[in-house]
Amino acid sequence: MGLAKRVIPCLDVDNGRVVKGVRFIDIKDAGDPIEVARRYDEQGADEITFLDITASSDDRDTMLHVVEAVASQVFIPLTVGGGIRTTEDIQRMLNAGADKLSINTAAVNNPEFVQQASNQFGSQCIVVAIDAKQVSDDPLKWEVFTHGGRNPTGLDAIEWAKKMAAYGAGEILLTSMDRDGTRDGFDLALTSAISEAVDIPVIASGGVGNLSHLAEGVLKGRADAVLAASIFHFGEHTVAEAKQHMVDRNIEVRL
Amino acid sequence: MSKIVVLDYGSSNLRSVAKALEAVSESKDHVTVSNNKQIIIAADRVVFPGQGAIGQCMQNLKAQALDDVIRECINNKPFLGICLGLQSLMDHSDEDGGIAGLGIIPGKVRRFQSNVRDENSTVFKIPSMGWNQVFQKQVHPLWNGIEDGSRFYFVHSYYVEPKIESDIAGETEYICKYTSVIARDNLFASQFHPEKSQHDGLALLKNFVNWKI
């Protein structure tokens, strides 16, 4: 008995609308992030992550309204990522009702930003997102990438994770760019390597295609939380089914 | 008519707390976020949410003379502390190189021990982030309708260690067994975040809004 492993559905939001095909029975508007978030909350999601993929910065205020509306109806932790570059961005999202902000490119461009943000707002609300790609087999090595895996940074993923933890990140959201979208399961070697290297919680992301993958993320990847998008979006599985599967594999979850 | 004031010392989770209180109140107009001494003292109920580092919290409280406002409110109205709003009530915290707290509840604030491993030899992460069970140690109106051992959302690296056993209203286990809720007279303070703890968290906040002393 103790702390439960978390299951976190992730929603990609473009200009205020959920994208990448969300399909639910008895839902009026599957593109409405509020309705989708409420559905995941009812299914027992432990947190919800929104990734703002809006291309134009002019449209970013739309995300603020989405967060505000969700936060007045859904009372579980909400994480927002995408386009968080300044402490003003963080302040605005917190005021809208976000609990944690996920920082990716801005951390790579200016690592001190993470330090500054965690000093100002507390490390509990600063999540550093790391997109990693395997660059060597022997020894196993992963490099940090930005811009959806297009831009190499030259940073070793394990060293980067340690640095971000030392700079005050409260948590790491780790995505394998090799597995993202493949439905082949998490990169378990990467996940366990990062989880062992830092003493802050690690959320595994990228590649979930079935419920067994979620359990393996915890059991073999040593992740503290597992994040998935498509297996929940397409109505293949509910969050409740995911948790029941984890219980069957002797993983402690909140039911 | 009940005026609920969320005490604003500059913490980052005020909006979340206010929104959750609005969701459980009869009329949302009664929930105010304020750092104004008169408004806080005139309130029927006060919520003291905290987040971040305790050094900064104590500094902000003192700079705005809110420490005395808290002492006054704790004596005469329902008072709910959340997270750092629990820790700062203690005598002393080990955080930030050692900080004196408000000294309202005798006891200390300690950091979780680092590098402890579980039975699968996985290291316990700090902060403790996520849903953990709270075992009720007092019969209390704020526990009404909430099952013993229910899970609430926690984010913390430090925990309270009260000196007086009767102050303990809830216990949780992570790395060690620790006090996750303190209650005494009209004060109730939790390490977890009821505003982020879905049904049971809202039930607790509703109990607070309806708490008659």
CSV table of C-alpha atoms in Angstrom, one decimal:
chain,number,residue,atom,x,y,z
A,1,MET,CA,0.0,0.0,0.0
A,2,GLY,CA,1.2,3.5,-0.8
A,3,LEU,CA,1.4,5.9,-3.6
A,4,ALA,CA,-0.5,4.8,-6.7
A,5,LYS,CA,1.0,4.6,-10.2
A,6,ARG,CA,-0.8,7.2,-12.3
A,7,VAL,CA,-2.5,6.8,-15.7
A,8,ILE,CA,-2.6,10.1,-17.7
A,9,PRO,CA,-4.5,10.5,-20.9
A,10,CYS,CA,-3.0,13.2,-23.2
A,11,LEU,CA,-5.0,15.5,-25.5
A,12,ASP,CA,-3.4,17.3,-28.4
A,13,VAL,CA,-5.2,20.6,-28.8
A,14,ASP,CA,-5.0,22.7,-31.9
A,15,ASN,CA,-6.6,26.1,-31.7
A,16,GLY,CA,-9.0,25.0,-29.0
A,17,ARG,CA,-10.0,21.7,-30.5
A,18,VAL,CA,-8.9,18.2,-29.7
A,19,VAL,CA,-7.2,16.7,-32.7
A,20,LYS,CA,-6.0,13.1,-33.7
A,21,GLY,CA,-9.4,11.6,-33.7
A,22,VAL,CA,-11.2,11.3,-30.4
A,23,ARG,CA,-14.1,8.9,-30.6
A,24,PHE,CA,-16.6,8.2,-27.8
A,25,ILE,CA,-20.0,6.8,-27.6
A,26,ASP,CA,-22.5,9.3,-26.1
A,27,ILE,CA,-20.4,12.3,-26.5
A,28,LYS,CA,-21.9,15.3,-28.3
A,29,ASP,CA,-18.7,16.8,-29.6
A,30,ALA,CA,-15.5,14.7,-29.6
A,31,GLY,CA,-13.5,17.8,-30.6
A,32,ASP,CA,-14.4,19.7,-27.5
A,33,PRO,CA,-11.6,19.5,-25.0
A,34,ILE,CA,-13.9,20.2,-22.1
A,35,GLU,CA,-16.2,17.3,-22.9
A,36,VAL,CA,-13.3,14.9,-23.5
A,37,ALA,CA,-11.6,15.9,-20.3
A,38,ARG,CA,-14.8,15.3,-18.4
A,39,ARG,CA,-15.1,11.9,-19.9
A,40,TYR,CA,-11.6,10.9,-18.9
A,41,ASP,CA,-12.2,12.3,-15.4
A,42,GLU,CA,-15.3,10.1,-15.1
A,43,GLN,CA,-13.3,7.1,-16.2
A,44,GLY,CA,-10.8,7.7,-13.4
A,45,ALA,CA,-7.9,9.5,-15.0
A,46,ASP,CA,-5.4,10.5,-12.4
A,47,GLU,CA,-4.4,13.6,-14.2
A,48,ILE,CA,-4.9,15.1,-17.7
A,49,THR,CA,-2.3,16.5,-19.9
A,50,PHE,CA,-3.0,19.0,-22.7
A,51,LEU,CA,-0.5,19.5,-25.4
A,52,ASP,CA,-1.1,22.8,-27.3
A,53,ILE,CA,0.0,22.2,-30.9
A,54,THR,CA,-1.4,25.5,-32.2
A,55,ALA,CA,1.1,26.7,-34.7
A,56,SER,CA,0.4,30.4,-34.5
A,57,SER,CA,1.2,32.2,-31.2
A,58,ASP,CA,-1.7,34.6,-31.8
A,59,ASP,CA,-4.0,31.7,-31.1
A,60,ARG,CA,-2.4,30.7,-27.9
A,61,ASP,CA,-4.9,32.6,-25.8
A,62,THR,CA,-7.5,30.0,-27.0
A,63,MET,CA,-5.7,27.5,-24.8
A,64,LEU,CA,-6.1,29.7,-21.8
A,65,HIS,CA,-9.8,29.6,-22.2
A,66,VAL,CA,-9.8,25.9,-22.6
A,67,VAL,CA,-7.8,25.4,-19.4
A,68,GLU,CA,-10.1,27.8,-17.6
A,69,ALA,CA,-13.2,26.0,-18.6
A,70,VAL,CA,-11.8,22.5,-17.9
A,71,ALA,CA,-10.5,23.6,-14.5
A,72,SER,CA,-13.9,24.8,-13.3
A,73,GLN,CA,-15.4,21.3,-14.0
A,74,VAL,CA,-12.6,18.8,-13.6
A,75,PHE,CA,-10.9,18.6,-10.2
A,76,ILE,CA,-7.8,16.5,-10.9
A,77,PRO,CA,-4.4,17.9,-11.8
A,78,LEU,CA,-4.1,19.4,-15.2
A,79,THR,CA,-0.8,19.8,-17.0
A,80,VAL,CA,-0.4,22.0,-20.0
A,81,GLY,CA,2.5,21.8,-22.5
A,82,GLY,CA,3.4,23.5,-25.8
A,83,GLY,CA,4.6,27.0,-26.2
A,84,ILE,CA,5.5,27.7,-22.6
A,85,ARG,CA,8.5,30.0,-22.9
A,86,THR,CA,8.4,32.7,-20.3
A,87,THR,CA,7.5,33.0,-16.6
A,88,GLU,CA,4.5,35.2,-17.8
A,89,ASP,CA,3.3,32.2,-19.8
A,90,ILE,CA,3.5,30.1,-16.7
A,91,GLN,CA,1.7,32.7,-14.6
A,92,ARG,CA,-1.1,33.0,-17.1
A,93,MET,CA,-1.7,29.2,-17.3
A,94,LEU,CA,-1.6,28.9,-13.5
A,95,ASN,CA,-4.1,31.7,-13.2
A,96,ALA,CA,-6.3,29.9,-15.7
A,97,GLY,CA,-6.3,26.8,-13.4
A,98,ALA,CA,-3.4,24.7,-14.7
A,99,ASP,CA,-1.5,22.9,-12.0
A,100,LYS,CA,1.7,22.0,-13.9
A,101,LEU,CA,3.4,23.3,-16.9
A,102,SER,CA,5.4,21.2,-19.2
A,103,ILE,CA,8.6,22.8,-20.7
A,104,ASN,CA,10.5,21.3,-23.6
A,105,THR,CA,12.2,23.5,-26.2
A,106,ALA,CA,12.5,26.5,-23.9
A,107,ALA,CA,14.5,24.3,-21.4
A,108,VAL,CA,16.8,23.2,-24.2
A,109,ASN,CA,17.3,26.8,-25.4
A,110,ASN,CA,17.8,28.2,-21.9
A,111,PRO,CA,18.2,25.6,-19.1
A,112,GLU,CA,18.3,28.4,-16.5
A,113,PHE,CA,14.6,29.1,-17.4
A,114,VAL,CA,13.8,25.8,-15.5
A,115,GLN,CA,15.7,27.0,-12.5
A,116,GLN,CA,14.0,30.4,-12.6
A,117,ALA,CA,10.5,28.9,-13.0
A,118,SER,CA,10.9,26.4,-10.2
A,119,ASN,CA,12.3,29.0,-7.9
A,120,GLN,CA,9.4,31.3,-8.6
A,121,PHE,CA,6.5,28.9,-8.8
A,122,GLY,CA,7.8,25.8,-6.9
A,123,SER,CA,9.1,22.7,-8.5
A,124,GLN,CA,5.8,20.9,-8.0
A,125,CYS,CA,4.4,22.7,-11.1
A,126,ILE,CA,7.4,22.4,-13.4
A,127,VAL,CA,7.5,19.4,-15.6
A,128,VAL,CA,10.4,19.1,-18.1
A,129,ALA,CA,9.4,17.2,-21.2
A,130,ILE,CA,12.2,15.3,-22.9
A,131,ASP,CA,11.9,13.9,-26.4
A,132,ALA,CA,14.6,11.3,-26.8
A,133,LYS,CA,15.9,9.2,-29.7
A,134,GLN,CA,18.3,6.3,-29.6
A,135,VAL,CA,21.6,7.2,-31.2
A,136,SER,CA,23.8,4.2,-30.3
A,137,ASP,CA,23.3,0.4,-29.6
A,138,ASP,CA,26.4,-0.3,-27.8
A,139,PRO,CA,26.6,1.3,-25.4
A,140,LEU,CA,22.9,2.3,-25.4
A,141,LYS,CA,22.6,6.1,-25.8
A,142,TRP,CA,19.8,8.4,-26.4
A,143,GLU,CA,19.9,12.0,-27.6
A,144,VAL,CA,17.5,14.9,-26.8
A,145,PHE,CA,15.5,16.2,-29.8
A,146,THR,CA,13.1,19.1,-30.2
A,147,HIS,CA,10.4,20.0,-32.6
A,148,GLY,CA,8.8,16.6,-32.8
A,149,GLY,CA,12.1,14.8,-33.2
A,150,ARG,CA,13.3,16.9,-36.1
A,151,ASN,CA,16.0,18.9,-34.4
A,152,PRO,CA,18.9,17.2,-32.7
A,153,THR,CA,20.4,19.0,-29.7
A,154,GLY,CA,23.6,17.1,-29.0
A,155,LEU,CA,22.4,16.5,-25.5
A,156,ASP,CA,22.6,13.1,-23.9
A,157,ALA,CA,19.2,12.2,-22.6
A,158,ILE,CA,20.3,10.8,-19.3
A,159,GLU,CA,22.7,13.7,-18.5
A,160,TRP,CA,20.0,16.1,-19.5
A,161,ALA,CA,17.4,14.5,-17.2
A,162,LYS,CA,19.9,14.7,-14.3
A,163,LYS,CA,20.6,18.3,-15.0
A,164,MET,CA,16.9,19.2,-15.2
A,165,ALA,CA,16.3,17.4,-11.9
A,166,ALA,CA,19.2,19.4,-10.4
A,167,TYR,CA,17.7,22.6,-11.8
A,168,GLY,CA,14.4,22.1,-9.9
A,169,ALA,CA,12.2,20.1,-12.3
A,170,GLY,CA,9.5,18.4,-10.2
A,171,GLU,CA,8.9,15.7,-12.8
A,172,ILE,CA,10.0,14.4,-16.2
A,173,LEU,CA,7.7,13.6,-19.1
A,174,LEU,CA,9.8,11.3,-21.2
A,175,THR,CA,8.8,10.5,-24.8
A,176,SER,CA,10.6,8.1,-27.0
A,177,MET,CA,10.6,9.6,-30.5
A,178,ASP,CA,11.5,6.1,-31.9
A,179,ARG,CA,8.3,4.7,-30.4
A,180,ASP,CA,5.9,7.7,-30.6
A,181,GLY,CA,3.0,6.7,-32.9
A,182,THR,CA,4.2,3.2,-33.5
A,183,ARG,CA,2.0,1.4,-31.0
A,184,ASP,CA,4.9,-1.0,-30.2
A,185,GLY,CA,5.1,-0.1,-26.6
A,186,PHE,CA,7.3,2.3,-24.5
A,187,ASP,CA,11.1,2.2,-25.0
A,188,LEU,CA,11.6,0.4,-21.7
A,189,ALA,CA,15.4,0.6,-21.7
A,190,LEU,CA,15.2,4.4,-22.1
A,191,THR,CA,12.5,4.7,-19.5
A,192,SER,CA,14.3,2.6,-16.8
A,193,ALA,CA,17.6,4.3,-17.6
A,194,ILE,CA,16.1,7.8,-17.0
A,195,SER,CA,14.0,6.6,-14.0
A,196,GLU,CA,17.1,5.1,-12.3
A,197,ALA,CA,19.2,8.2,-13.0
A,198,VAL,CA,16.9,10.8,-11.3
A,199,ASP,CA,15.1,10.8,-8.0
A,200,ILE,CA,12.1,12.8,-9.3
A,201,PRO,CA,9.1,11.0,-10.8
A,202,VAL,CA,9.2,10.0,-14.5
A,203,ILE,CA,6.2,9.8,-16.8
A,204,ALA,CA,6.6,7.3,-19.6
A,205,SER,CA,5.2,8.3,-23.0
A,206,GLY,CA,5.3,7.3,-26.6
A,207,GLY,CA,4.3,4.0,-28.2
A,208,VAL,CA,1.4,2.6,-26.2
A,209,GLY,CA,-0.7,0.3,-28.4
A,210,ASN,CA,-2.3,-1.9,-25.7
A,211,LEU,CA,-3.0,-2.2,-22.0
A,212,SER,CA,0.0,-4.5,-21.4
A,213,HIS,CA,2.3,-1.8,-22.6
A,214,LEU,CA,1.1,0.5,-19.8
A,215,ALA,CA,1.8,-2.2,-17.2
A,216,GLU,CA,5.2,-2.8,-18.7
A,217,GLY,CA,6.0,0.9,-18.4
A,218,VAL,CA,5.7,0.6,-14.7
A,219,LEU,CA,7.0,-3.0,-14.1
A,220,LYS,CA,10.0,-2.9,-16.5
A,221,GLY,CA,10.4,0.8,-17.3
A,222,ARG,CA,10.1,1.7,-13.6
A,223,ALA,CA,7.9,4.7,-14.5
A,224,ASP,CA,5.9,6.5,-11.9
A,225,ALA,CA,3.2,7.3,-14.3
A,226,VAL,CA,2.2,6.3,-17.8
A,227,LEU,CA,0.8,8.6,-20.5
A,228,ALA,CA,-1.1,7.6,-23.6
A,229,ALA,CA,-3.3,9.2,-26.2
A,230,SER,CA,-4.6,7.0,-29.0
A,231,ILE,CA,-5.6,3.9,-27.1
A,232,PHE,CA,-8.0,6.1,-25.1
A,233,HIS,CA,-9.0,8.4,-27.9
A,234,PHE,CA,-10.3,5.8,-30.3
A,235,GLY,CA,-12.5,4.3,-27.6
A,236,GLU,CA,-10.5,1.0,-27.7
A,237,HIS,CA,-10.0,1.1,-24.0
A,238,THR,CA,-11.2,3.3,-21.2
A,239,VAL,CA,-9.0,4.6,-18.4
A,240,ALA,CA,-10.9,2.3,-16.1
A,241,GLU,CA,-9.9,-0.8,-18.2
A,242,ALA,CA,-6.3,0.3,-18.2
A,243,LYS,CA,-6.3,0.6,-14.4
A,244,GLN,CA,-8.0,-2.8,-14.0
A,245,HIS,CA,-5.4,-4.4,-16.2
A,246,MET,CA,-2.7,-2.8,-14.0
A,247,VAL,CA,-4.3,-4.1,-10.8
A,248,ASP,CA,-4.3,-7.6,-12.4
A,249,ARG,CA,-0.6,-7.2,-12.9
A,250,ASN,CA,-0.2,-6.3,-9.2
A,251,ILE,CA,0.4,-2.6,-9.8
A,252,GLU,CA,-1.1,-0.3,-7.2
A,253,VAL,CA,-3.5,2.2,-8.8
A,254,ARG,CA,-6.4,4.5,-7.7
A,255,LEU,CA,-9.7,2.7,-8.6
B,1,MET,CA,-24.7,33.4,3.8
B,2,SER,CA,-21.1,32.4,4.4
B,3,LYS,CA,-18.1,34.4,3.2
B,4,ILE,CA,-15.2,32.1,2.4
B,5,VAL,CA,-11.8,33.8,1.9
B,6,VAL,CA,-8.9,32.1,0.2
B,7,LEU,CA,-5.8,33.7,1.8
B,8,ASP,CA,-3.5,35.1,-0.9
B,9,TYR,CA,0.1,35.3,0.1
B,10,GLY,CA,1.3,34.8,-3.5
B,11,SER,CA,1.0,31.0,-3.8
B,12,SER,CA,0.5,29.5,-7.3
B,13,ASN,CA,-2.6,27.3,-6.7
B,14,LEU,CA,-5.1,29.9,-5.5
B,15,ARG,CA,-7.3,29.6,-8.6
B,16,SER,CA,-7.6,25.9,-8.3
B,17,VAL,CA,-8.6,26.2,-4.7
B,18,ALA,CA,-11.1,29.0,-5.4
B,19,LYS,CA,-12.6,27.1,-8.3
B,20,ALA,CA,-13.1,23.9,-6.3
B,21,LEU,CA,-14.7,25.9,-3.4
B,22,GLU,CA,-17.0,27.6,-5.9
B,23,ALA,CA,-18.1,24.2,-7.2
B,24,VAL,CA,-19.2,23.1,-3.8
B,25,SER,CA,-20.7,26.4,-2.5
B,26,GLU,CA,-24.3,27.3,-2.7
B,27,SER,CA,-23.5,30.6,-4.4
B,28,LYS,CA,-20.1,31.2,-6.0
B,29,ASP,CA,-20.2,34.9,-5.1
B,30,HIS,CA,-19.2,34.1,-1.6
B,31,VAL,CA,-15.7,32.8,-2.4
B,32,THR,CA,-13.1,35.6,-2.5
B,33,VAL,CA,-9.3,35.4,-3.0
B,34,SER,CA,-7.7,38.1,-0.9
B,35,ASN,CA,-4.6,39.4,1.0
B,36,ASN,CA,-6.6,42.2,2.6
B,37,LYS,CA,-6.5,42.0,6.4
B,38,GLN,CA,-10.0,43.4,7.0
B,39,ILE,CA,-11.6,41.1,4.4
B,40,ILE,CA,-9.9,38.0,5.8
B,41,ILE,CA,-10.8,38.8,9.4
B,42,ALA,CA,-14.4,39.5,8.4
B,43,ALA,CA,-14.7,36.2,6.6
B,44,ASP,CA,-16.8,33.3,8.1
B,45,ARG,CA,-14.3,30.7,6.9
B,46,VAL,CA,-10.7,30.9,5.8
B,47,VAL,CA,-8.7,28.7,3.5
B,48,PHE,CA,-4.9,28.9,3.6
B,49,PRO,CA,-3.5,27.1,0.5
B,50,GLY,CA,0.2,26.9,0.1
B,51,GLN,CA,2.6,25.7,-2.5
B,52,GLY,CA,6.3,26.0,-3.3
B,53,ALA,CA,9.1,26.7,-0.7
B,54,ILE,CA,8.4,27.4,2.9
B,55,GLY,CA,11.1,30.1,3.2
B,56,GLN,CA,9.4,32.2,0.6
B,57,CYS,CA,6.0,31.5,2.1
B,58,MET,CA,7.0,32.6,5.6
B,59,GLN,CA,8.7,35.7,4.2
B,60,ASN,CA,5.6,36.7,2.2
B,61,LEU,CA,3.3,36.1,5.2
B,62,LYS,CA,5.4,38.3,7.5
B,63,ALA,CA,5.9,41.0,4.8
B,64,GLN,CA,2.1,41.4,4.5
B,65,ALA,CA,1.5,40.8,8.3
B,66,LEU,CA,-0.6,37.8,7.3
B,67,ASP,CA,1.0,35.7,10.0
B,68,ASP,CA,-0.9,37.6,12.7
B,69,VAL,CA,-4.1,37.4,10.6
B,70,ILE,CA,-3.8,33.6,10.5
B,71,ARG,CA,-3.2,33.4,14.2
B,72,GLU,CA,-6.4,35.5,14.8
B,73,CYS,CA,-8.5,33.5,12.4
B,74,ILE,CA,-7.4,30.1,13.7
B,75,ASN,CA,-8.8,31.1,17.1
B,76,ASN,CA,-12.3,31.9,16.0
B,77,LYS,CA,-13.5,30.5,12.7
B,78,PRO,CA,-13.4,27.3,10.5
B,79,PHE,CA,-9.9,27.3,9.1
B,80,LEU,CA,-8.5,25.0,6.4
B,81,GLY,CA,-4.8,24.7,5.6
B,82,ILE,CA,-3.6,22.9,2.5
B,83,CYS,CA,-0.1,21.6,1.8
B,84,LEU,CA,2.2,24.4,2.8
B,85,GLY,CA,-0.8,25.8,4.6
B,86,LEU,CA,-0.3,22.8,6.9
B,87,GLN,CA,3.5,22.8,7.1
B,88,SER,CA,3.8,26.5,7.9
B,89,LEU,CA,1.6,26.0,11.1
B,90,MET,CA,4.4,24.0,12.7
B,91,ASP,CA,7.2,25.3,15.0
B,92,HIS,CA,10.1,24.6,12.6
B,93,SER,CA,10.9,23.2,9.1
B,94,ASP,CA,14.1,21.6,7.9
B,95,GLU,CA,13.5,23.1,4.4
B,96,ASP,CA,15.6,26.0,3.1
B,97,GLY,CA,18.3,25.4,5.7
B,98,GLY,CA,15.9,25.6,8.6
B,99,ILE,CA,13.0,28.0,8.9
B,100,ALA,CA,10.8,28.9,11.9
B,101,GLY,CA,7.1,28.3,11.2
B,102,LEU,CA,4.1,30.0,12.7
B,103,GLY,CA,4.4,27.8,15.8
B,104,ILE,CA,0.6,27.2,16.1
B,105,ILE,CA,1.0,23.4,16.1
B,106,PRO,CA,3.9,22.0,18.1
B,107,GLY,CA,6.2,19.9,16.0
B,108,LYS,CA,8.5,19.9,13.0
B,109,VAL,CA,8.6,19.6,9.2
B,110,ARG,CA,11.0,17.0,7.9
B,111,ARG,CA,12.2,15.9,4.4
B,112,PHE,CA,11.5,12.4,3.1
B,113,GLN,CA,14.6,10.3,3.4
B,114,SER,CA,16.5,10.0,0.0
B,115,ASN,CA,17.6,6.8,-1.8
B,116,VAL,CA,15.2,4.5,-0.1
B,117,ARG,CA,14.2,1.5,-2.3
B,118,ASP,CA,11.0,-0.5,-2.3
B,119,GLU,CA,10.7,-4.3,-2.4
B,120,ASN,CA,11.3,-4.3,-6.1
B,121,SER,CA,14.5,-2.2,-5.5
B,122,THR,CA,12.9,0.8,-7.2
B,123,VAL,CA,13.9,4.0,-5.5
B,124,PHE,CA,11.1,6.1,-3.9
B,125,LYS,CA,10.8,9.3,-5.8
B,126,ILE,CA,10.8,12.7,-4.2
B,127,PRO,CA,8.6,14.6,-4.4
B,128,SER,CA,5.9,12.2,-3.6
B,129,MET,CA,3.6,13.0,-6.4
B,130,GLY,CA,0.2,11.3,-6.9
B,131,TRP,CA,-2.7,9.6,-5.2
B,132,ASN,CA,-2.1,8.1,-1.8
B,133,GLN,CA,-4.3,6.7,0.9
B,134,VAL,CA,-5.3,8.7,4.0
B,135,PHE,CA,-6.2,6.7,7.1
B,136,GLN,CA,-8.5,8.7,9.5
B,137,LYS,CA,-7.3,9.0,13.0
B,138,GLN,CA,-10.1,11.2,14.4
B,139,VAL,CA,-13.8,11.2,14.0
B,140,HIS,CA,-14.2,14.6,12.4
B,141,PRO,CA,-17.1,16.5,10.6
B,142,LEU,CA,-14.7,17.0,7.6
B,143,TRP,CA,-14.5,13.2,7.1
B,144,ASN,CA,-18.2,12.9,6.7
B,145,GLY,CA,-19.1,10.6,3.8
B,146,ILE,CA,-15.4,9.9,3.1
B,147,GLU,CA,-14.3,6.3,3.4
B,148,ASP,CA,-11.4,5.5,5.6
B,149,GLY,CA,-8.3,4.9,3.4
B,150,SER,CA,-9.6,7.0,0.5
B,151,ARG,CA,-7.0,8.3,-1.9
B,152,PHE,CA,-6.1,12.0,-2.3
B,153,TYR,CA,-3.7,13.9,-4.5
B,154,PHE,CA,-0.3,14.7,-2.9
B,155,VAL,CA,2.7,16.7,-4.1
B,156,HIS,CA,5.4,17.1,-1.5
B,157,SER,CA,9.0,16.5,-0.4
B,158,TYR,CA,8.4,17.4,3.3
B,159,TYR,CA,6.0,16.1,5.9
B,160,VAL,CA,4.8,17.2,9.3
B,161,GLU,CA,5.8,15.5,12.6
B,162,PRO,CA,3.4,16.9,15.3
B,163,LYS,CA,4.4,16.5,18.9
B,164,ILE,CA,0.9,16.0,20.3
B,165,GLU,CA,-0.8,12.8,19.2
B,166,SER,CA,-4.3,14.2,19.5
B,167,ASP,CA,-3.5,16.8,16.8
B,168,ILE,CA,-3.3,13.9,14.2
B,169,ALA,CA,-6.4,13.5,12.1
B,170,GLY,CA,-5.0,11.4,9.2
B,171,GLU,CA,-2.0,9.3,8.4
B,172,THR,CA,-0.4,8.2,5.1
B,173,GLU,CA,2.5,5.9,4.2
B,174,TYR,CA,5.3,6.9,1.8
B,175,ILE,CA,8.8,6.0,2.6
B,176,CYS,CA,7.6,6.2,6.2
B,177,LYS,CA,4.3,6.5,8.0
B,178,TYR,CA,3.6,10.2,8.5
B,179,THR,CA,0.9,12.6,9.5
B,180,SER,CA,-1.1,13.8,6.5
B,181,VAL,CA,-3.8,15.6,8.3
B,182,ILE,CA,-3.9,17.7,11.5
B,183,ALA,CA,-7.1,18.8,13.3
B,184,ARG,CA,-7.6,20.8,16.4
B,185,ASP,CA,-10.7,22.8,17.4
B,186,ASN,CA,-11.8,24.8,14.4
B,187,LEU,CA,-8.5,24.0,12.5
B,188,PHE,CA,-8.2,21.3,9.8
B,189,ALA,CA,-5.1,21.1,7.7
B,190,SER,CA,-4.1,18.5,5.0
B,191,GLN,CA,-0.9,17.7,3.3
B,192,PHE,CA,-2.9,16.6,0.2
B,193,HIS,CA,-4.8,18.9,-2.2
B,194,PRO,CA,-8.5,18.4,-1.8
B,195,GLU,CA,-9.1,20.8,-4.7
B,196,LYS,CA,-7.3,18.3,-7.0
B,197,SER,CA,-8.7,15.1,-5.4
B,198,GLN,CA,-11.9,14.6,-7.4
B,199,HIS,CA,-15.0,13.3,-5.6
B,200,ASP,CA,-13.5,12.8,-2.2
B,201,GLY,CA,-11.6,16.1,-2.3
B,202,LEU,CA,-14.8,18.0,-3.2
B,203,ALA,CA,-16.7,16.1,-0.5
B,204,LEU,CA,-14.1,17.3,2.0
B,205,LEU,CA,-14.4,20.9,0.8
B,206,LYS,CA,-18.2,20.7,1.0
B,207,ASN,CA,-17.9,19.4,4.5
B,208,PHE,CA,-15.7,22.4,5.3
B,209,VAL,CA,-18.1,24.9,3.7
B,210,ASN,CA,-20.9,23.4,5.9
B,211,TRP,CA,-18.8,23.0,9.0
B,212,LYS,CA,-20.6,24.4,12.1
B,213,ILE,CA,-18.5,25.0,15.2
